[in-house]
mmCIF file of C-alpha atoms in Angstrom:
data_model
loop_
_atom_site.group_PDB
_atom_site.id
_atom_site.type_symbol
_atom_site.label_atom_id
_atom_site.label_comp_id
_atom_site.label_asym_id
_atom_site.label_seq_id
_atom_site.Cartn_x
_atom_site.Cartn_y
_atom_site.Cartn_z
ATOM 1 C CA UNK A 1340 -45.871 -36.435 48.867
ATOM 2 C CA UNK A 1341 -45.274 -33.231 47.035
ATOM 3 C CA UNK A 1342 -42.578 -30.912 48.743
ATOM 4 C CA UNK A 1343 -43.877 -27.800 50.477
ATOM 5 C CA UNK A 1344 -41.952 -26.081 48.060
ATOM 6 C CA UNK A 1345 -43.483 -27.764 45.278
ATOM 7 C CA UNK A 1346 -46.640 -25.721 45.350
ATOM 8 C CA UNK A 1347 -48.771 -24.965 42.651
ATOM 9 C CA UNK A 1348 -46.636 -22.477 40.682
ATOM 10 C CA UNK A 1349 -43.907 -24.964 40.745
ATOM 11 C CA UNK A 1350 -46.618 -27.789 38.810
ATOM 12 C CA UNK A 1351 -47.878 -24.873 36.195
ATOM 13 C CA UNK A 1352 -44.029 -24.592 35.695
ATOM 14 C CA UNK A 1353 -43.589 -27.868 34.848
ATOM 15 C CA UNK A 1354 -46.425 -28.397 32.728
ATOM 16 C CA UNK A 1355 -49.627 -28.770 34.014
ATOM 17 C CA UNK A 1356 -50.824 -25.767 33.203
ATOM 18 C CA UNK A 1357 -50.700 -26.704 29.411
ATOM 19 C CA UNK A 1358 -53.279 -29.542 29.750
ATOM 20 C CA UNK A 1359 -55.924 -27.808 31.802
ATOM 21 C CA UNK A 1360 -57.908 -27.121 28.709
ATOM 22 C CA UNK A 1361 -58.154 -30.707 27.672
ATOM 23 C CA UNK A 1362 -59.389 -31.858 31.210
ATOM 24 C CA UNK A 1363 -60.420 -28.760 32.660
ATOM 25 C CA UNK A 1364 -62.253 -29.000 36.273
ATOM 26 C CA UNK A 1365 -61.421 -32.440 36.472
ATOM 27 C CA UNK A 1366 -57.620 -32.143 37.040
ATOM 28 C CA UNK A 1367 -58.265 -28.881 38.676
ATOM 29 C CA UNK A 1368 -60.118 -30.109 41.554
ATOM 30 C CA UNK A 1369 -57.791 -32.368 42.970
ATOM 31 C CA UNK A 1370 -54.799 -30.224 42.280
ATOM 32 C CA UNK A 1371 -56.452 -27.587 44.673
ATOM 33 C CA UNK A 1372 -56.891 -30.716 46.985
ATOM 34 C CA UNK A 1373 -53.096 -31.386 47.096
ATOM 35 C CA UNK A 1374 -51.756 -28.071 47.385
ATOM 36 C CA UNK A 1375 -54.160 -26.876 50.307
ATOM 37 C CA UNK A 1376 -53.326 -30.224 51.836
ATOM 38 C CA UNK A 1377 -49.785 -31.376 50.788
ATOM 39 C CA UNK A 1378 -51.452 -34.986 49.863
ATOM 40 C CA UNK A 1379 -50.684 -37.016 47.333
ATOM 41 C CA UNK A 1380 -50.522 -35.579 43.540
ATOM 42 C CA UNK A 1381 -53.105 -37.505 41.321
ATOM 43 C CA UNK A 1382 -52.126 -40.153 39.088
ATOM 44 C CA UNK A 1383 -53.925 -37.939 36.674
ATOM 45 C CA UNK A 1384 -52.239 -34.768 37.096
ATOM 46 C CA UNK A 1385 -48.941 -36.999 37.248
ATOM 47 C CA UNK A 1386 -49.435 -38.409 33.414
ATOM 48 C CA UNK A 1387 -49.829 -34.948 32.580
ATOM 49 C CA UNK A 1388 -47.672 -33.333 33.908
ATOM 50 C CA UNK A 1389 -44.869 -35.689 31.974
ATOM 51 C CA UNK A 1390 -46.415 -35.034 28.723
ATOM 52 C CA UNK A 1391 -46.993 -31.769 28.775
ATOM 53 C CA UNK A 1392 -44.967 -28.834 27.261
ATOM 54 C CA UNK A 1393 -44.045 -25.420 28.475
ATOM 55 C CA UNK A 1394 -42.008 -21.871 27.260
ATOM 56 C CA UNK A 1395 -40.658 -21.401 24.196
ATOM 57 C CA UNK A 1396 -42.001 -25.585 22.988
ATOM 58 C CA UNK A 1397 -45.843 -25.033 24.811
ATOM 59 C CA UNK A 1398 -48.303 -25.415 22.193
ATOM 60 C CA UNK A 1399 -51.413 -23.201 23.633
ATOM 61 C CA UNK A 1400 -53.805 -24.676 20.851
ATOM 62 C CA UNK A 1401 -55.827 -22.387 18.265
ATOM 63 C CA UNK A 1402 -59.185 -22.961 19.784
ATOM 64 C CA UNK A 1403 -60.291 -19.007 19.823
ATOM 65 C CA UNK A 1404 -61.958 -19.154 23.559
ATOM 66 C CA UNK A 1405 -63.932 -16.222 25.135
ATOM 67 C CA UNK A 1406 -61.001 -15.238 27.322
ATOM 68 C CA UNK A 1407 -58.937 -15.184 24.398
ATOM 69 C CA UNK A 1408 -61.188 -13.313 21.948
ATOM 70 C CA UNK A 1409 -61.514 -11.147 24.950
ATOM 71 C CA UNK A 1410 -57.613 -10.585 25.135
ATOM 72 C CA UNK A 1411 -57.165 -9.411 21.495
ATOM 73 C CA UNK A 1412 -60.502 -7.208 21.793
ATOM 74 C CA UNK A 1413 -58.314 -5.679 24.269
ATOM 75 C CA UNK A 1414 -55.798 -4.710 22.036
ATOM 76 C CA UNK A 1415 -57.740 -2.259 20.525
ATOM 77 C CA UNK A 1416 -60.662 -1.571 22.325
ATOM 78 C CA UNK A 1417 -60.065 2.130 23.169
ATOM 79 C CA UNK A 1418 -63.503 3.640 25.663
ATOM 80 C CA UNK A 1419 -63.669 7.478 24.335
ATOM 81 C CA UNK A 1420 -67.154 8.061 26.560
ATOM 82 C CA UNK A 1421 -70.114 9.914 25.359
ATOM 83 C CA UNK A 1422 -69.302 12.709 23.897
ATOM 84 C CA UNK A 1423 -70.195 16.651 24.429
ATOM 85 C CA UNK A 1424 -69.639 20.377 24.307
ATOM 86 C CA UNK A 1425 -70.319 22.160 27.797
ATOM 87 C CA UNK A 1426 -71.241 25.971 27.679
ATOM 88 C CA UNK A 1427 -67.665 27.031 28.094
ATOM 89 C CA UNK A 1428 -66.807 24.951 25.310
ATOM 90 C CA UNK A 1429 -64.717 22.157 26.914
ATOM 91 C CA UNK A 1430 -65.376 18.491 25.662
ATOM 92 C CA UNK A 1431 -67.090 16.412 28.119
ATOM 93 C CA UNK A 1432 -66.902 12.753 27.887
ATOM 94 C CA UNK A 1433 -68.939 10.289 30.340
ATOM 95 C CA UNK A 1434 -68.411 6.877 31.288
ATOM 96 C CA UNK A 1435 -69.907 4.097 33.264
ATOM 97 C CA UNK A 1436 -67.736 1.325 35.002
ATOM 98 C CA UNK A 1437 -69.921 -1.120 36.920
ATOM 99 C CA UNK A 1438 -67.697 -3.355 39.365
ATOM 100 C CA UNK A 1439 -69.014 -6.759 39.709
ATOM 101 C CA UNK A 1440 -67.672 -10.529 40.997
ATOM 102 C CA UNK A 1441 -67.879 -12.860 38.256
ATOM 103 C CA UNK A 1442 -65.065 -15.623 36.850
ATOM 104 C CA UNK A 1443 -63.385 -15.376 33.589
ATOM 105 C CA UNK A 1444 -60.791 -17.465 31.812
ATOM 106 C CA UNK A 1445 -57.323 -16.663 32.232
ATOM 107 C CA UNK A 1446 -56.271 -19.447 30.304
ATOM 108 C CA UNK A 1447 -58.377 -22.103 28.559
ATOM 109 C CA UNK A 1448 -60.286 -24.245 30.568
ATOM 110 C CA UNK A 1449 -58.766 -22.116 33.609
ATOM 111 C CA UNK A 1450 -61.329 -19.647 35.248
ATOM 112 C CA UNK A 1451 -60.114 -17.242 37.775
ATOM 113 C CA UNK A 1452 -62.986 -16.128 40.630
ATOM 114 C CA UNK A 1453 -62.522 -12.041 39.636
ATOM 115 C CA UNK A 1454 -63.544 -8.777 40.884
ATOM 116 C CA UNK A 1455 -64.211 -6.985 37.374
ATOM 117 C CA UNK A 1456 -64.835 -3.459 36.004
ATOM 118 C CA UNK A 1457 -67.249 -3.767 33.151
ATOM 119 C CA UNK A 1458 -67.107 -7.599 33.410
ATOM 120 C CA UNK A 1459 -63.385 -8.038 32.079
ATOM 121 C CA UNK A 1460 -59.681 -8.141 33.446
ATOM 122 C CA UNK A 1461 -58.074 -5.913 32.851
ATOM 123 C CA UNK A 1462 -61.120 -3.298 32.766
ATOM 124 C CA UNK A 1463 -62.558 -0.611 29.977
ATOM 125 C CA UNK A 1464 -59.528 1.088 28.105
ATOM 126 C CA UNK A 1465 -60.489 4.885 29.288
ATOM 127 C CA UNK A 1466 -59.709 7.324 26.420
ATOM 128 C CA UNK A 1467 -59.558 11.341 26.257
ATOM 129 C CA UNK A 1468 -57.385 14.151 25.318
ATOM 130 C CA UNK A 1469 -55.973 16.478 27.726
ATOM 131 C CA UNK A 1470 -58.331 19.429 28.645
ATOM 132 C CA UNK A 1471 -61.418 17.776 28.218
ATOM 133 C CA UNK A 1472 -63.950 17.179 31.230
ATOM 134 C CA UNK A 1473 -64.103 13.376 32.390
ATOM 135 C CA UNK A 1474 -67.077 12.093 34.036
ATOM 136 C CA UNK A 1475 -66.999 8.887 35.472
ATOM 137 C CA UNK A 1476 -70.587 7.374 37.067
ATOM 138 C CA UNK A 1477 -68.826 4.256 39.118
ATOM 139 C CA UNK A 1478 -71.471 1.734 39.925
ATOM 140 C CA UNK A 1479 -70.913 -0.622 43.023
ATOM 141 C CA UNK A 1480 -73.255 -3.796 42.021
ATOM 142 C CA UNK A 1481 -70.433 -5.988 44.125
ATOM 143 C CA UNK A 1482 -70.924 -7.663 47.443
ATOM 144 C CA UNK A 1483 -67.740 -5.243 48.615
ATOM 145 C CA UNK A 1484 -66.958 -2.037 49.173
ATOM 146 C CA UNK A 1485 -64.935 -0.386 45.561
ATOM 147 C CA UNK A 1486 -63.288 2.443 44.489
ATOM 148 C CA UNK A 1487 -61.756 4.085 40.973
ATOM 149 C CA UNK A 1488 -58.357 5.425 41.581
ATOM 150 C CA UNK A 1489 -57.186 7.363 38.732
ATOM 151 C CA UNK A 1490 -53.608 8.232 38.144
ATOM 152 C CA UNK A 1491 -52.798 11.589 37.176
ATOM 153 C CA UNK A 1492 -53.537 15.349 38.387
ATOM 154 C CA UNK A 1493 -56.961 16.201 39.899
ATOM 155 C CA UNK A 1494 -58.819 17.388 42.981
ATOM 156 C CA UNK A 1495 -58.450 15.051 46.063
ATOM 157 C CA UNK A 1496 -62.007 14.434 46.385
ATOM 158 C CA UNK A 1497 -61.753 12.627 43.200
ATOM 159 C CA UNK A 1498 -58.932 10.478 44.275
ATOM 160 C CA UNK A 1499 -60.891 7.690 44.878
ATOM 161 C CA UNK A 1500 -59.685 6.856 48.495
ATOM 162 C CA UNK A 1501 -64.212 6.689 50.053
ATOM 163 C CA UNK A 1502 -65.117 3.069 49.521
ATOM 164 C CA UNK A 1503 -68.137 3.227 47.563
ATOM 165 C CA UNK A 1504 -70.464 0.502 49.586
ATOM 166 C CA UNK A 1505 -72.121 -2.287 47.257
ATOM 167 C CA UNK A 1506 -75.225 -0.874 45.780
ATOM 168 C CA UNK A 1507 -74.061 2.681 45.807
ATOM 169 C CA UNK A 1508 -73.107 4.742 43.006
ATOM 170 C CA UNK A 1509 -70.400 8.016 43.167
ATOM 171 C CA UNK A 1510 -69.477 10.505 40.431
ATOM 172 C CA UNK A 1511 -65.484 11.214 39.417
ATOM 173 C CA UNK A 1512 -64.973 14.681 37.379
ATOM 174 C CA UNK A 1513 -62.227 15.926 36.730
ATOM 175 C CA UNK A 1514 -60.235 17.964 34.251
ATOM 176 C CA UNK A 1515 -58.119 15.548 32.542
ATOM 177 C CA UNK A 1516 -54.157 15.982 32.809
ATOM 178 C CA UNK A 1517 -51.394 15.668 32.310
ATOM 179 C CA UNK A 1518 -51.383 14.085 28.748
ATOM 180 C CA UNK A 1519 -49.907 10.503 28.624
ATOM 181 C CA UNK A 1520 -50.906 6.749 29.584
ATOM 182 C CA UNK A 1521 -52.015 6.219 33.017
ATOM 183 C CA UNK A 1522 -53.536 3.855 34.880
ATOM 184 C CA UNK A 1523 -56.602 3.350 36.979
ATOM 185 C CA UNK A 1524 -57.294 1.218 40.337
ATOM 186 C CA UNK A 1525 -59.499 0.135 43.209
ATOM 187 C CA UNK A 1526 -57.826 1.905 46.302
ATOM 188 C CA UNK A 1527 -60.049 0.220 49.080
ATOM 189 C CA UNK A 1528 -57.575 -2.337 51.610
ATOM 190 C CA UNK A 1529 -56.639 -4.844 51.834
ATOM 191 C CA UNK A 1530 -54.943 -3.115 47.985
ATOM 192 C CA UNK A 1531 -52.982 -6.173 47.374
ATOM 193 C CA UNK A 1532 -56.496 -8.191 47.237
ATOM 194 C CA UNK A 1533 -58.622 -5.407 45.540
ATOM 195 C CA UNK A 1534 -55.354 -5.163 42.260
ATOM 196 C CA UNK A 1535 -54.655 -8.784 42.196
ATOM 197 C CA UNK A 1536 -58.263 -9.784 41.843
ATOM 198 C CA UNK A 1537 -58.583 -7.766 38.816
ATOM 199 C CA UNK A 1538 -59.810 -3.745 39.329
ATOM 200 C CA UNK A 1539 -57.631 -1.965 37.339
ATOM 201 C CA UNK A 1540 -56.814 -0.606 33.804
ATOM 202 C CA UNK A 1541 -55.480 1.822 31.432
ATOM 203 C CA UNK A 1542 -56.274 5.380 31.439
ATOM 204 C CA UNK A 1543 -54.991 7.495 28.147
ATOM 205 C CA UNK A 1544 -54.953 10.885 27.746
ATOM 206 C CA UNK A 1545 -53.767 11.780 24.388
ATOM 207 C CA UNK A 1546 -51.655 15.567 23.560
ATOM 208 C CA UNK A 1547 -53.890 18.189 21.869
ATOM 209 C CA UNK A 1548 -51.734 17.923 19.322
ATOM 210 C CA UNK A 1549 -52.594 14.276 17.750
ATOM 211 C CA UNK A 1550 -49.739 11.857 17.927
ATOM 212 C CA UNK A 1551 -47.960 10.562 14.642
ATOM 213 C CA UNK A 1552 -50.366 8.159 12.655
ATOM 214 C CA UNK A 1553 -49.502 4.448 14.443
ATOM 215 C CA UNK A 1554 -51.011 1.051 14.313
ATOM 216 C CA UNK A 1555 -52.273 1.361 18.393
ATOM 217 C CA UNK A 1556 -52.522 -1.387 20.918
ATOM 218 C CA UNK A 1557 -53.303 -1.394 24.739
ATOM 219 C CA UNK A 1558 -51.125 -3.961 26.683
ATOM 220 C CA UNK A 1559 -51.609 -4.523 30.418
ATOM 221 C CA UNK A 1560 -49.083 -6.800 32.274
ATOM 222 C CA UNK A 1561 -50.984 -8.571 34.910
ATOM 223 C CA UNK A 1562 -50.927 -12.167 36.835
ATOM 224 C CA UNK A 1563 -53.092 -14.290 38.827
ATOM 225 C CA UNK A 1564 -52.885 -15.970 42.220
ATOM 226 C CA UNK A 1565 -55.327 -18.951 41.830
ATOM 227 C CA UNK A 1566 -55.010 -20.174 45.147
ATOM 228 C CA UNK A 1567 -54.857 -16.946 46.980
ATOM 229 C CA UNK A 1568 -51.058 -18.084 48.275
ATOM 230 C CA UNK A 1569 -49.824 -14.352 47.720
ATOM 231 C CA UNK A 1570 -47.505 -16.190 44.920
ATOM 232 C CA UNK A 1571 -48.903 -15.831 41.310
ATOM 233 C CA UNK A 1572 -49.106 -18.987 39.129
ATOM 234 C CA UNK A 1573 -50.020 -17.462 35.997
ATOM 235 C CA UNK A 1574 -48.556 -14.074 34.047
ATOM 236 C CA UNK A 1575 -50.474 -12.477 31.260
ATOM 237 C CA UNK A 1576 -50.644 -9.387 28.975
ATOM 238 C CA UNK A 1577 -54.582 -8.714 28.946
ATOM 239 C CA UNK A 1578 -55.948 -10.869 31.303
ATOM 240 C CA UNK A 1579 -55.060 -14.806 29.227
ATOM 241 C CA UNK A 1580 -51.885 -16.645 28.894
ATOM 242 C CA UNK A 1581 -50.139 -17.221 25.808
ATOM 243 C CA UNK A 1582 -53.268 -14.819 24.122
ATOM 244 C CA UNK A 1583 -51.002 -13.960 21.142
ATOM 245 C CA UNK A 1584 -49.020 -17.176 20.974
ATOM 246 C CA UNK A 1585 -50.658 -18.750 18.279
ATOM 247 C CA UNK A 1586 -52.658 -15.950 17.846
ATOM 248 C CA UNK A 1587 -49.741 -13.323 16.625
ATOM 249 C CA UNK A 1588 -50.598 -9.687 16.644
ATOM 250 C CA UNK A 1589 -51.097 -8.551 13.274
ATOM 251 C CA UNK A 1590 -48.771 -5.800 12.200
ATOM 252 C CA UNK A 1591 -46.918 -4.186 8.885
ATOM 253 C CA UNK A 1592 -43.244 -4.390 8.313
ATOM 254 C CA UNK A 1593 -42.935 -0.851 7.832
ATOM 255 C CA UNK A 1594 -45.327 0.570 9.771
ATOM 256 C CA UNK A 1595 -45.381 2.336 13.287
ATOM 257 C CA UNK A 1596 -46.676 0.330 16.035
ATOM 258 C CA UNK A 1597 -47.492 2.563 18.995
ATOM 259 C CA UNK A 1598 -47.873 0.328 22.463
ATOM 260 C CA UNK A 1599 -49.589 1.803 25.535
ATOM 261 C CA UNK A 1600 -47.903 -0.743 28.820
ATOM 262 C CA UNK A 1601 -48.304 -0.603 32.255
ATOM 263 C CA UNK A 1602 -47.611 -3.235 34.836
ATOM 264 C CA UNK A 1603 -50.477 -3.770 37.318
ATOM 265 C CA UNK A 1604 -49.137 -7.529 38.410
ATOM 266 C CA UNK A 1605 -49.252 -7.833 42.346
ATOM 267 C CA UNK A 1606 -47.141 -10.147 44.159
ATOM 268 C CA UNK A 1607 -44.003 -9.167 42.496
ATOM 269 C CA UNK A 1608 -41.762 -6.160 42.373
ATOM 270 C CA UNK A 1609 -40.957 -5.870 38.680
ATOM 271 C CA UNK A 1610 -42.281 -7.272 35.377
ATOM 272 C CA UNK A 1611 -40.821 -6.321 32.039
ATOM 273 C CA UNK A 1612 -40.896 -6.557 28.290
ATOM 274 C CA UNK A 1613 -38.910 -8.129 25.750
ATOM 275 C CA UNK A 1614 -38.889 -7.809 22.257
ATOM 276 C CA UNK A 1615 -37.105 -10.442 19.827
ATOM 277 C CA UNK A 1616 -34.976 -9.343 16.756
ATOM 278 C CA UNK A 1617 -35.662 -5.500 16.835
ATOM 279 C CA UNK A 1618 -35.193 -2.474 19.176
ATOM 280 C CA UNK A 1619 -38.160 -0.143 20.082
ATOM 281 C CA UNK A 1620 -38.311 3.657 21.576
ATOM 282 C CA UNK A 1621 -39.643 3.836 25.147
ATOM 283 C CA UNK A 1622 -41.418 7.052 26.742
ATOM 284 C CA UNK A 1623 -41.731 6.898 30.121
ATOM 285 C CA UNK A 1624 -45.789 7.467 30.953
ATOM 286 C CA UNK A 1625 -45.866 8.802 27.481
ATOM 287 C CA UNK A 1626 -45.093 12.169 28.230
ATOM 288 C CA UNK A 1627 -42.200 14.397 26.151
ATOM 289 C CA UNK A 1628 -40.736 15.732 28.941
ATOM 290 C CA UNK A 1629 -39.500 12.378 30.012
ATOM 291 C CA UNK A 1630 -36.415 10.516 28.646
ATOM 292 C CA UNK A 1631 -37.300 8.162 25.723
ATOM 293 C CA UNK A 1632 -34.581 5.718 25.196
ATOM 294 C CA UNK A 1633 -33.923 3.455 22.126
ATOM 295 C CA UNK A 1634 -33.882 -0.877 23.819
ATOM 296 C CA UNK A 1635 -35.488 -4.392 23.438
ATOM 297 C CA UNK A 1636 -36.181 -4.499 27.141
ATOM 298 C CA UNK A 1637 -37.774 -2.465 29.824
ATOM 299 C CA UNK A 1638 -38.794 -3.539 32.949
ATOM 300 C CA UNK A 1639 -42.025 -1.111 34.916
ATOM 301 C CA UNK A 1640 -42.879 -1.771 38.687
ATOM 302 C CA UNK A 1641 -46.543 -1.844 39.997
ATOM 303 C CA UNK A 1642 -48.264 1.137 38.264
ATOM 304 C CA UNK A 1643 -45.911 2.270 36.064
ATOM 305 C CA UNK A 1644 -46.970 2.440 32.837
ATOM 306 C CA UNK A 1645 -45.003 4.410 29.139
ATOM 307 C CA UNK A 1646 -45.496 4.271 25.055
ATOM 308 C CA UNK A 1647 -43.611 2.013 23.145
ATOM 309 C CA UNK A 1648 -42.872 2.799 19.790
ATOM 310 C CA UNK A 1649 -41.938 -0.022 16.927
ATOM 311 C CA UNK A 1650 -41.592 -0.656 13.763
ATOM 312 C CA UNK A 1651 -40.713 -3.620 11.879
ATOM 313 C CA UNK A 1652 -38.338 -3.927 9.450
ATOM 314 C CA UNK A 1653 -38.898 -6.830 7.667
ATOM 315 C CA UNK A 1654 -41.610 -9.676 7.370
ATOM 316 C CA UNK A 1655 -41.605 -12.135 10.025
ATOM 317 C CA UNK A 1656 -42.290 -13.353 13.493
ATOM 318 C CA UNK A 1657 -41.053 -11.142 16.516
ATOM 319 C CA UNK A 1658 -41.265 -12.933 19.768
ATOM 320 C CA UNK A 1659 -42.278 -10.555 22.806
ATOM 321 C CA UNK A 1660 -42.362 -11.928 26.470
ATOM 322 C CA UNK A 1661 -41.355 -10.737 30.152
ATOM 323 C CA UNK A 1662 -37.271 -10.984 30.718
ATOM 324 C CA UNK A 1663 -37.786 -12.986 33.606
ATOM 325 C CA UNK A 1664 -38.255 -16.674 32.398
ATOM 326 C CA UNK A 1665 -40.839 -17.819 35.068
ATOM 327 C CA UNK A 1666 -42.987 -15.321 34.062
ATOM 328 C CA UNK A 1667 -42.900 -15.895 30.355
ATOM 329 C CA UNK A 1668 -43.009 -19.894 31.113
ATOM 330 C CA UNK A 1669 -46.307 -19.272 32.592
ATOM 331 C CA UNK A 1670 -47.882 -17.293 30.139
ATOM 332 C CA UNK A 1671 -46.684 -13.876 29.795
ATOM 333 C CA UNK A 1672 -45.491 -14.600 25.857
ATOM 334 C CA UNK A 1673 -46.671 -13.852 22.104
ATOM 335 C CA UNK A 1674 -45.894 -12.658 18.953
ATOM 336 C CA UNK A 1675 -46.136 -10.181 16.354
ATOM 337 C CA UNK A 1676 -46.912 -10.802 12.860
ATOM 338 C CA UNK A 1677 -45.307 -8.481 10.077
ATOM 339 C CA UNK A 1678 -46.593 -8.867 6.917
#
């Protein structure tokens, strides 16, 4: 009998997790069979589970799944709308975000059942500078009732607390400001279910006056809760465990690495970042008027979000993960690359 205790997390922990790509829906099944009923663990998942590896030794393969090309797209995949000039001369950009049910991998062979903004977890990377004129057309296709929350200063009949029913369609405009990285959310209850499920994602609004020239990336700390326990048993950075594992990011020694995180993991109060063998400067939400302070670890709670700012002395491969272990033991860890 497996110990009340013993759930699900507790068998990713141990190893499980890293052989659900090599037998897929067939260990799955039963696992969800034991841990709803407290039965018997299969002989199946009990072989695996001894050979199987985990942290720092886990071996994620280098098959290049959709969930994984879809984490490293991602990266870099900044939305900057369709653009125009109003009569005034402001910049208006326009978006769409569609919200729609659908599963997608979180880990290979591992599909999560997700409630998406433009079909991916975390959703569309929304881009603009401050001052310009954001249009968002947010279509409900969903069998529930959705909402886009965006963080940052506008009129409260933009703030995204009306459910939009499934079929309907709303309009957000708004002047966007303050400059920074923000972050964007469903905002219809139960929250906890709308966030963990998968509706949020970064929303950037850069200074008029253009940053220093940096390598950019768009990180969004995230888990899932695969058998709706309110206990997460995976932790990712964009939506797929171990995404840059064996798949480093590919950097320059030399060269300024500019990192826009935010933590939208439910379920727990904190998640953090770690970087291995070098120190980076951290903005809170990106904005000058904040503190920046010169670490290797920060830690954000639910929403938060700032600018990290790297760059890498030497060749070689710098280790990143969350600072607390159970977290980076079930996915949330990856590498740079420095060439």
């Amino acid at each position: 009998m497996i110990n009340e205790k013993m759930d699900r997390r507790e068998i990713l922990k141990m190893g499980i997790f890293g052989t659900l790509g090599a037998f897929g829906a067939t260990i799955l099944a039963p696992l969800e069979r034991a841990f709803g009923s407290g039965h018997h663990i299969t002989a199946t998942a009990k072989t695996n589970m001894s050979h199987a590896r985990m942290g720092h030794g886990y071996d994620p393969g280098n098959e290049m799944t959709e969930g994984l090309k879809m984490a490293h797209k991602v990266l870099t995949d900044f939305d900057y709308g369709k653009v125009s000039t109003l009569p005034n001369g402001q910049t208006l950009r326009e978006y769409e975000i569609v919200s729609t049910e659908q599963s997608v991998e979180v880990a290979k062979g591992l599909m999560f059942p997700g409630w998406v903004y433009n079909g991916r977890i975390p959703g569309p990377t929304i881009r603009c500078t401050e001052g310009d004129i954001v249009r968002v057309t947010f279509k409900n296709l969903s069998s529930h009732p959705h909402s886009i929350h965006f963080h940052g200063i506008h009129p409260t009949n933009m703030d995204g607390l009306e459910p939009v029913q499934p079929g309907g369609t709303f309009v957000y405009e708004f002047a966007a400001k303050p400059y920074g990285v923000h972050v964007y959310h469903c905002h219809v209850a139960p929250l906890a279910r709308h966030i963990h499920k998968g509706m949020y994602g970064n929303f950037i609004i850069d200074p008029k006056k253009p940053r220093e020239k940096a390598l950019e990336l768009n990180m969004v700390m995230n888990g899932f809760d695969l058998d709706l326990d309110g206990e997460n048993d995976v932790y990712t950075v964009n939506g797929y465990a171990f995404a840059y594992h064996n798949h480093p990011i590919q950097v320059k020694a030399g060269e300024l690495v500019r990192i826009y995180l935010s933590n939208m993991t439910e379920f727990d109060m904190l998640n953090s970042f770690h970087l291995h063998a070098n120190f980076f400067h951290y903005t809170p939400n990106g904005h000058e008027s904040n503190p920046r302070i010169f670490t290797d670890t920060i830690s954000q709670i639910q929403g938060e979000r700032g600018i990290l700012e790297i760059v890498f002395p030497q060749p070689g491969r710098y280790m990143f993960h969350a600072h607390q272990s159970e977290f980076a033991e079930l996915g949330w860890m990856g590498f740079f690359e420095a060439k």
